[in-house]
Amino acid sequence: EQFSICTTAKETAAGLVEGGFVFKEIRQHYPEWMDEIKIELEKKLSEKYGAEPMIAPMSAVINQAWK
């Protein structure tokens, strides 16, 4: 098993929210929720993987398709 080690859960939460695919939707529909979402995500990540450093198992989904 491989692990992802991040400096802090807070940095990870910010990266997921601000750099993830949902950022545009949050900003467009609920910009006032941005800080609250990051705080709640940081809390959940900290509880599950630790706050500093945050160590989480990595996983991958591999697909193959052909015509």
N, CA, C and O atoms as a printed pandas DataFrame, in Angstrom:
     atom_number atom_name residue_name chain_id  residue_number  x_coord  y_coord  z_coord
0              1         N          GLU        A               1    0.851   -1.183    0.000
1              2        CA          GLU        A               1    0.000    0.000    0.000
2              3         C          GLU        A               1    0.894    1.242    0.000
3              4         O          GLU        A               1    1.891    1.304    0.719
4              5         N          GLN        A               2    0.526    2.213   -0.805
5              6        CA          GLN        A               2    1.246    3.473   -0.897
6              7         C          GLN        A               2    0.457    4.553   -0.146
7              8         O          GLN        A               2   -0.768    4.496   -0.041
8              9         N          PHE        A               3    1.200    5.538    0.372
9             10        CA          PHE        A               3    0.563    6.610    1.130
10            11         C          PHE        A               3    0.931    7.970    0.556
11            12         O          PHE        A               3    2.039    8.180    0.062
12            13         N          SER        A               4   -0.020    8.879    0.633
13            14        CA          SER        A               4    0.198   10.279    0.281
14            15         C          SER        A               4    0.432   11.031    1.586
15            16         O          SER        A               4   -0.379   10.953    2.509
16            17         N          ILE        A               5    1.535   11.752    1.658
17            18        CA          ILE        A               5    1.851   12.519    2.862
18            19         C          ILE        A               5    1.772   14.001    2.510
19            20         O          ILE        A               5    2.522   14.496    1.669
20            21         N          CYS        A               6    0.861   14.690    3.162
21            22        CA          CYS        A               6    0.666   16.117    2.925
22            23         C          CYS        A               6    1.076   16.879    4.187
23            24         O          CYS        A               6    0.952   16.364    5.298
24            25         N          THR        A               7    1.556   18.080    4.011
25            26        CA          THR        A               7    2.025   18.885    5.142
26            27         C          THR        A               7    0.954   19.028    6.209
27            28         O          THR        A               7    1.195   18.737    7.381
28            29         N          THR        A               8   -0.237   19.478    5.803
29            30        CA          THR        A               8   -1.332   19.631    6.755
30            31         C          THR        A               8   -2.662   19.298    6.088
31            32         O          THR        A               8   -2.796   19.365    4.866
32            33         N          ALA        A               9   -3.626   18.943    6.903
33            34        CA          ALA        A               9   -4.974   18.720    6.395
34            35         C          ALA        A               9   -5.572   20.028    5.873
35            36         O          ALA        A               9   -6.370   20.019    4.936
36            37         N          LYS        A              10   -5.185   21.145    6.478
37            38        CA          LYS        A              10   -5.688   22.453    6.044
38            39         C          LYS        A              10   -5.240   22.758    4.618
39            40         O          LYS        A              10   -6.041   23.212    3.801
40            41         N          GLU        A              11   -3.967   22.513    4.315
41            42        CA          GLU        A              11   -3.462   22.743    2.954
42            43         C          GLU        A              11   -4.138   21.804    1.962
43            44         O          GLU        A              11   -4.466   22.201    0.844
44            45         N          THR        A              12   -4.340   20.571    2.373
45            46        CA          THR        A              12   -4.997   19.600    1.503
46            47         C          THR        A              12   -6.424   20.028    1.207
47            48         O          THR        A              12   -6.860   19.979    0.057
48            49         N          ALA        A              13   -7.150   20.443    2.223
49            50        CA          ALA        A              13   -8.529   20.897    2.041
50            51         C          ALA        A              13   -8.586   22.089    1.085
51            52         O          ALA        A              13   -9.433   22.137    0.194
52            53         N          ALA        A              14   -7.690   23.041    1.274
53            54        CA          ALA        A              14   -7.659   24.213    0.394
54            55         C          ALA        A              14   -7.369   23.793   -1.048
55            56         O          ALA        A              14   -7.994   24.296   -1.981
56            57         N          GLY        A              15   -6.430   22.882   -1.226
57            58        CA          GLY        A              15   -6.097   22.423   -2.569
58            59         C          GLY        A              15   -7.240   21.685   -3.236
59            60         O          GLY        A              15   -7.493   21.871   -4.426
60            61         N          LEU        A              16   -7.931   20.849   -2.478
61            62        CA          LEU        A              16   -9.056   20.110   -3.040
62            63         C          LEU        A              16  -10.214   21.035   -3.420
63            64         O          LEU        A              16  -10.852   20.854   -4.457
64            65         N          VAL        A              17  -10.475   22.022   -2.572
65            66        CA          VAL        A              17  -11.595   22.930   -2.844
66            67         C          VAL        A              17  -11.230   23.939   -3.926
67            68         O          VAL        A              17  -12.011   24.146   -4.855
68            69         N          GLU        A              18  -10.068   24.569   -3.829
69            70        CA          GLU        A              18   -9.699   25.626   -4.766
70            71         C          GLU        A              18   -9.124   25.092   -6.072
71            72         O          GLU        A              18   -9.181   25.775   -7.094
72            73         N          GLY        A              19   -8.577   23.891   -6.054
73            74        CA          GLY        A              19   -7.967   23.355   -7.259
74            75         C          GLY        A              19   -8.717   22.180   -7.848
75            76         O          GLY        A              19   -8.347   21.660   -8.900
76            77         N          GLY        A              20   -9.758   21.767   -7.176
77            78        CA          GLY        A              20  -10.516   20.611   -7.631
78            79         C          GLY        A              20  -11.564   20.988   -8.665
79            80         O          GLY        A              20  -11.778   22.158   -8.979
80            81         N          PHE        A              21  -12.197   19.962   -9.173
81            82        CA          PHE        A              21  -13.182   20.158  -10.231
82            83         C          PHE        A              21  -14.459   20.846   -9.746
83            84         O          PHE        A              21  -15.240   21.331  -10.565
84            85         N          VAL        A              22  -14.685   20.896   -8.442
85            86        CA          VAL        A              22  -15.909   21.514   -7.930
86            87         C          VAL        A              22  -15.762   23.010   -7.657
87            88         O          VAL        A              22  -16.750   23.684   -7.365
88            89         N          PHE        A              23  -14.533   23.537   -7.751
89            90        CA          PHE        A              23  -14.295   24.948   -7.427
90            91         C          PHE        A              23  -15.189   25.880   -8.234
91            92         O          PHE        A              23  -15.791   26.800   -7.681
92            93         N          LYS        A              24  -15.275   25.646   -9.526
93            94        CA          LYS        A              24  -16.083   26.514  -10.397
94            95         C          LYS        A              24  -17.546   26.498   -9.970
95            96         O          LYS        A              24  -18.205   27.537   -9.960
96            97         N          GLU        A              25  -18.053   25.319   -9.618
97            98        CA          GLU        A              25  -19.450   25.213   -9.198
98            99         C          GLU        A              25  -19.692   25.918   -7.869
99           100         O          GLU        A              25  -20.684   26.628   -7.704
100          101         N          ILE        A              26  -18.781   25.718   -6.926
101          102        CA          ILE        A              26  -18.924   26.388   -5.633
102          103         C          ILE        A              26  -18.879   27.901   -5.834
103          104         O          ILE        A              26  -19.733   28.628   -5.328
104          105         N          ARG        A              27  -17.891   28.360   -6.566
105          106        CA          ARG        A              27  -17.724   29.800   -6.770
106          107         C          ARG        A              27  -18.930   30.395   -7.500
107          108         O          ARG        A              27  -19.358   31.510   -7.199
108          109         N          GLN        A              28  -19.471   29.649   -8.455
109          110        CA          GLN        A              28  -20.597   30.156   -9.245
110          111         C          GLN        A              28  -21.900   30.165   -8.444
111          112         O          GLN        A              28  -22.670   31.121   -8.528
112          113         N          HIS        A              29  -22.149   29.113   -7.672
113          114        CA          HIS        A              29  -23.446   28.981   -7.016
114          115         C          HIS        A              29  -23.453   29.364   -5.535
115          116         O          HIS        A              29  -24.457   29.871   -5.035
116          117         N          TYR        A              30  -22.340   29.126   -4.828
117          118        CA          TYR        A              30  -22.302   29.356   -3.375
118          119         C          TYR        A              30  -20.971   29.954   -2.935
119          120         O          TYR        A              30  -20.298   29.373   -2.084
120          121         N          PRO        A              31  -20.576   31.088   -3.483
121          122        CA          PRO        A              31  -19.262   31.643   -3.137
122          123         C          PRO        A              31  -19.114   31.949   -1.646
123          124         O          PRO        A              31  -18.005   31.905   -1.113
124          125         N          GLU        A              32  -20.209   32.256   -0.978
125          126        CA          GLU        A              32  -20.147   32.579    0.441
126          127         C          GLU        A              32  -19.867   31.340    1.295
127          128         O          GLU        A              32  -19.559   31.472    2.479
128          129         N          TRP        A              33  -19.967   30.153    0.722
129          130        CA          TRP        A              33  -19.726   28.911    1.451
130          131         C          TRP        A              33  -18.275   28.437    1.363
131          132         O          TRP        A              33  -17.902   27.472    2.029
132          133         N          MET        A              34  -17.462   29.096    0.560
133          134        CA          MET        A              34  -16.105   28.618    0.281
134          135         C          MET        A              34  -15.306   28.356    1.561
135          136         O          MET        A              34  -14.750   27.270    1.723
136          137         N          ASP        A              35  -15.243   29.316    2.457
137          138        CA          ASP        A              35  -14.474   29.143    3.694
138          139         C          ASP        A              35  -15.064   28.045    4.569
139          140         O          ASP        A              35  -14.329   27.246    5.150
140          141         N          GLU        A              36  -16.379   28.004    4.663
141          142        CA          GLU        A              36  -17.039   26.987    5.480
142          143         C          GLU        A              36  -16.769   25.574    4.940
143          144         O          GLU        A              36  -16.551   24.643    5.715
144          145         N          ILE        A              37  -16.782   25.422    3.632
145          146        CA          ILE        A              37  -16.501   24.124    3.019
146          147         C          ILE        A              37  -15.069   23.693    3.317
147          148         O          ILE        A              37  -14.828   22.535    3.656
148          149         N          LYS        A              38  -14.117   24.619    3.192
149          150        CA          LYS        A              38  -12.719   24.287    3.483
150          151         C          LYS        A              38  -12.530   23.904    4.952
151          152         O          LYS        A              38  -11.794   22.966    5.256
152          153         N          ILE        A              39  -13.177   24.612    5.851
153          154        CA          ILE        A              39  -13.062   24.317    7.281
154          155         C          ILE        A              39  -13.638   22.931    7.596
155          156         O          ILE        A              39  -13.022   22.151    8.321
156          157         N          GLU        A              40  -14.789   22.637    7.062
157          158        CA          GLU        A              40  -15.426   21.337    7.312
158          159         C          GLU        A              40  -14.614   20.196    6.700
159          160         O          GLU        A              40  -14.463   19.142    7.317
160          161         N          LEU        A              41  -14.095   20.402    5.500
161          162        CA          LEU        A              41  -13.274   19.376    4.862
162          163         C          LEU        A              41  -11.982   19.152    5.647
163          164         O          LEU        A              41  -11.560   18.011    5.832
164          165         N          GLU        A              42  -11.358   20.223    6.105
165          166        CA          GLU        A              42  -10.157   20.094    6.941
166          167         C          GLU        A              42  -10.458   19.271    8.193
167          168         O          GLU        A              42   -9.673   18.402    8.575
168          169         N          LYS        A              43  -11.589   19.547    8.824
169          170        CA          LYS        A              43  -11.982   18.815   10.029
170          171         C          LYS        A              43  -12.123   17.326    9.735
171          172         O          LYS        A              43  -11.609   16.495   10.484
172          173         N          LYS        A              44  -12.813   16.986    8.655
173          174        CA          LYS        A              44  -13.028   15.578    8.312
174          175         C          LYS        A              44  -11.721   14.887    7.942
175          176         O          LYS        A              44  -11.481   13.753    8.357
176          177         N          LEU        A              45  -10.877   15.558    7.167
177          178        CA          LEU        A              45   -9.587   14.978    6.790
178          179         C          LEU        A              45   -8.717   14.755    8.021
179          180         O          LEU        A              45   -8.062   13.720    8.142
180          181         N          SER        A              46   -8.708   15.723    8.931
181          182        CA          SER        A              46   -7.918   15.611   10.162
182          183         C          SER        A              46   -8.365   14.428   11.004
183          184         O          SER        A              46   -7.540   13.677   11.526
184          185         N          GLU        A              47   -9.673   14.269   11.133
185          186        CA          GLU        A              47  -10.215   13.164   11.918
186          187         C          GLU        A              47   -9.826   11.812   11.329
187          188         O          GLU        A              47   -9.514   10.873   12.061
188          189         N          LYS        A              48   -9.849   11.723   10.018
189          190        CA          LYS        A              48   -9.616   10.434    9.364
190          191         C          LYS        A              48   -8.141   10.127    9.126
191          192         O          LYS        A              48   -7.724    8.975    9.244
192          193         N          TYR        A              49   -7.337   11.157    8.787
193          194        CA          TYR        A              49   -5.956   10.922    8.356
194          195         C          TYR        A              49   -4.901   11.669    9.169
195          196         O          TYR        A              49   -3.710   11.536    8.891
196          197         N          GLY        A              50   -5.310   12.443   10.157
197          198        CA          GLY        A              50   -4.360   13.222   10.938
198          199         C          GLY        A              50   -4.260   14.641   10.418
199          200         O          GLY        A              50   -4.475   14.894    9.233
200          201         N          ALA        A              51   -3.934   15.568   11.310
201          202        CA          ALA        A              51   -3.915   16.988   10.942
202          203         C          ALA        A              51   -2.574   17.447   10.390
203          204         O          ALA        A              51   -2.525   18.204    9.421
204          205         N          GLU        A              52   -1.483   16.992   11.003
205          206        CA          GLU        A              52   -0.168   17.514   10.632
206          207         C          GLU        A              52    0.920   16.525   11.012
207          208         O          GLU        A              52    1.272   16.449   12.189
208          209         N          PRO        A              53    1.457   15.781   10.097
209          210        CA          PRO        A              53    1.126   15.699    8.675
210          211         C          PRO        A              53   -0.150   14.884    8.469
211          212         O          PRO        A              53   -0.593   14.154    9.356
212          213         N          MET        A              54   -0.714   15.025    7.301
213          214        CA          MET        A              54   -1.871   14.229    6.923
214          215         C          MET        A              54   -1.363   13.076    6.070
215          216         O          MET        A              54   -0.759   13.298    5.020
216          217         N          ILE        A              55   -1.603   11.857    6.512
217          218        CA          ILE        A              55   -1.116   10.682    5.797
218          219         C          ILE        A              55   -2.323    9.837    5.398
219          220         O          ILE        A              55   -3.024    9.295    6.252
220          221         N          ALA        A              56   -2.555    9.732    4.089
221          222        CA          ALA        A              56   -3.720    9.020    3.587
222          223         C          ALA        A              56   -3.296    7.965    2.565
223          224         O          ALA        A              56   -2.369    8.189    1.787
224          225         N          PRO        A              57   -3.971    6.823    2.568
225          226        CA          PRO        A              57   -3.645    5.801    1.577
226          227         C          PRO        A              57   -4.037    6.281    0.176
227          228         O          PRO        A              57   -5.042    6.970   -0.003
228          229         N          MET        A              58   -3.234    5.906   -0.796
229          230        CA          MET        A              58   -3.527    6.263   -2.179
230          231         C          MET        A              58   -4.222    5.097   -2.859
231          232         O          MET        A              58   -4.035    3.940   -2.482
232          233         N          SER        A              59   -5.014    5.408   -3.851
233          234        CA          SER        A              59   -5.651    4.379   -4.660
234          235         C          SER        A              59   -5.734    4.890   -6.089
235          236         O          SER        A              59   -5.613    6.087   -6.348
236          237         N          ALA        A              60   -5.938    3.978   -6.988
237          238        CA          ALA        A              60   -6.026    4.342   -8.394
238          239         C          ALA        A              60   -7.131    3.532   -9.051
239          240         O          ALA        A              60   -7.402    2.392   -8.675
240          241         N          VAL        A              61   -7.750    4.138  -10.022
241          242        CA          VAL        A              61   -8.721    3.444  -10.853
242          243         C          VAL        A              61   -8.140    3.424  -12.256
243          244         O          VAL        A              61   -7.839    4.468  -12.834
244          245         N          ILE        A              62   -7.988    2.238  -12.785
245          246        CA          ILE        A              62   -7.406    2.091  -14.117
246          247         C          ILE        A              62   -8.479    1.501  -15.019
247          248         O          ILE        A              62   -9.065    0.460  -14.722
248          249         N          ASN        A              63   -8.717    2.181  -16.111
249          250        CA          ASN        A              63   -9.719    1.744  -17.073
250          251         C          ASN        A              63   -9.074    1.533  -18.424
251          252         O          ASN        A              63   -8.053    2.137  -18.752
252          253         N          GLN        A              64   -9.676    0.685  -19.178
253          254        CA          GLN        A              64   -9.220    0.470  -20.541
254          255         C          GLN        A              64  -10.463    0.297  -21.404
255          256         O          GLN        A              64  -11.392   -0.424  -21.041
256          257         N          ALA        A              65  -10.463    0.950  -22.521
257          258        CA          ALA        A              65  -11.595    0.836  -23.440
258          259         C          ALA        A              65  -11.065    0.755  -24.863
259          260         O          ALA        A              65  -10.012    1.301  -25.191
260          261         N          TRP        A              66  -11.797    0.082  -25.667
261          262        CA          TRP        A              66  -11.436    0.008  -27.083
262          263         C          TRP        A              66  -12.700   -0.157  -27.895
263          264         O          TRP        A              66  -13.744   -0.576  -27.395
264          265         N          LYS        A              67  -12.574    0.182  -29.143
265          266        CA          LYS        A              67  -13.700    0.115  -30.070
266          267         C          LYS        A              67  -13.554   -1.055  -30.968
267          268         O          LYS        A              67  -14.407   -1.286  -31.825
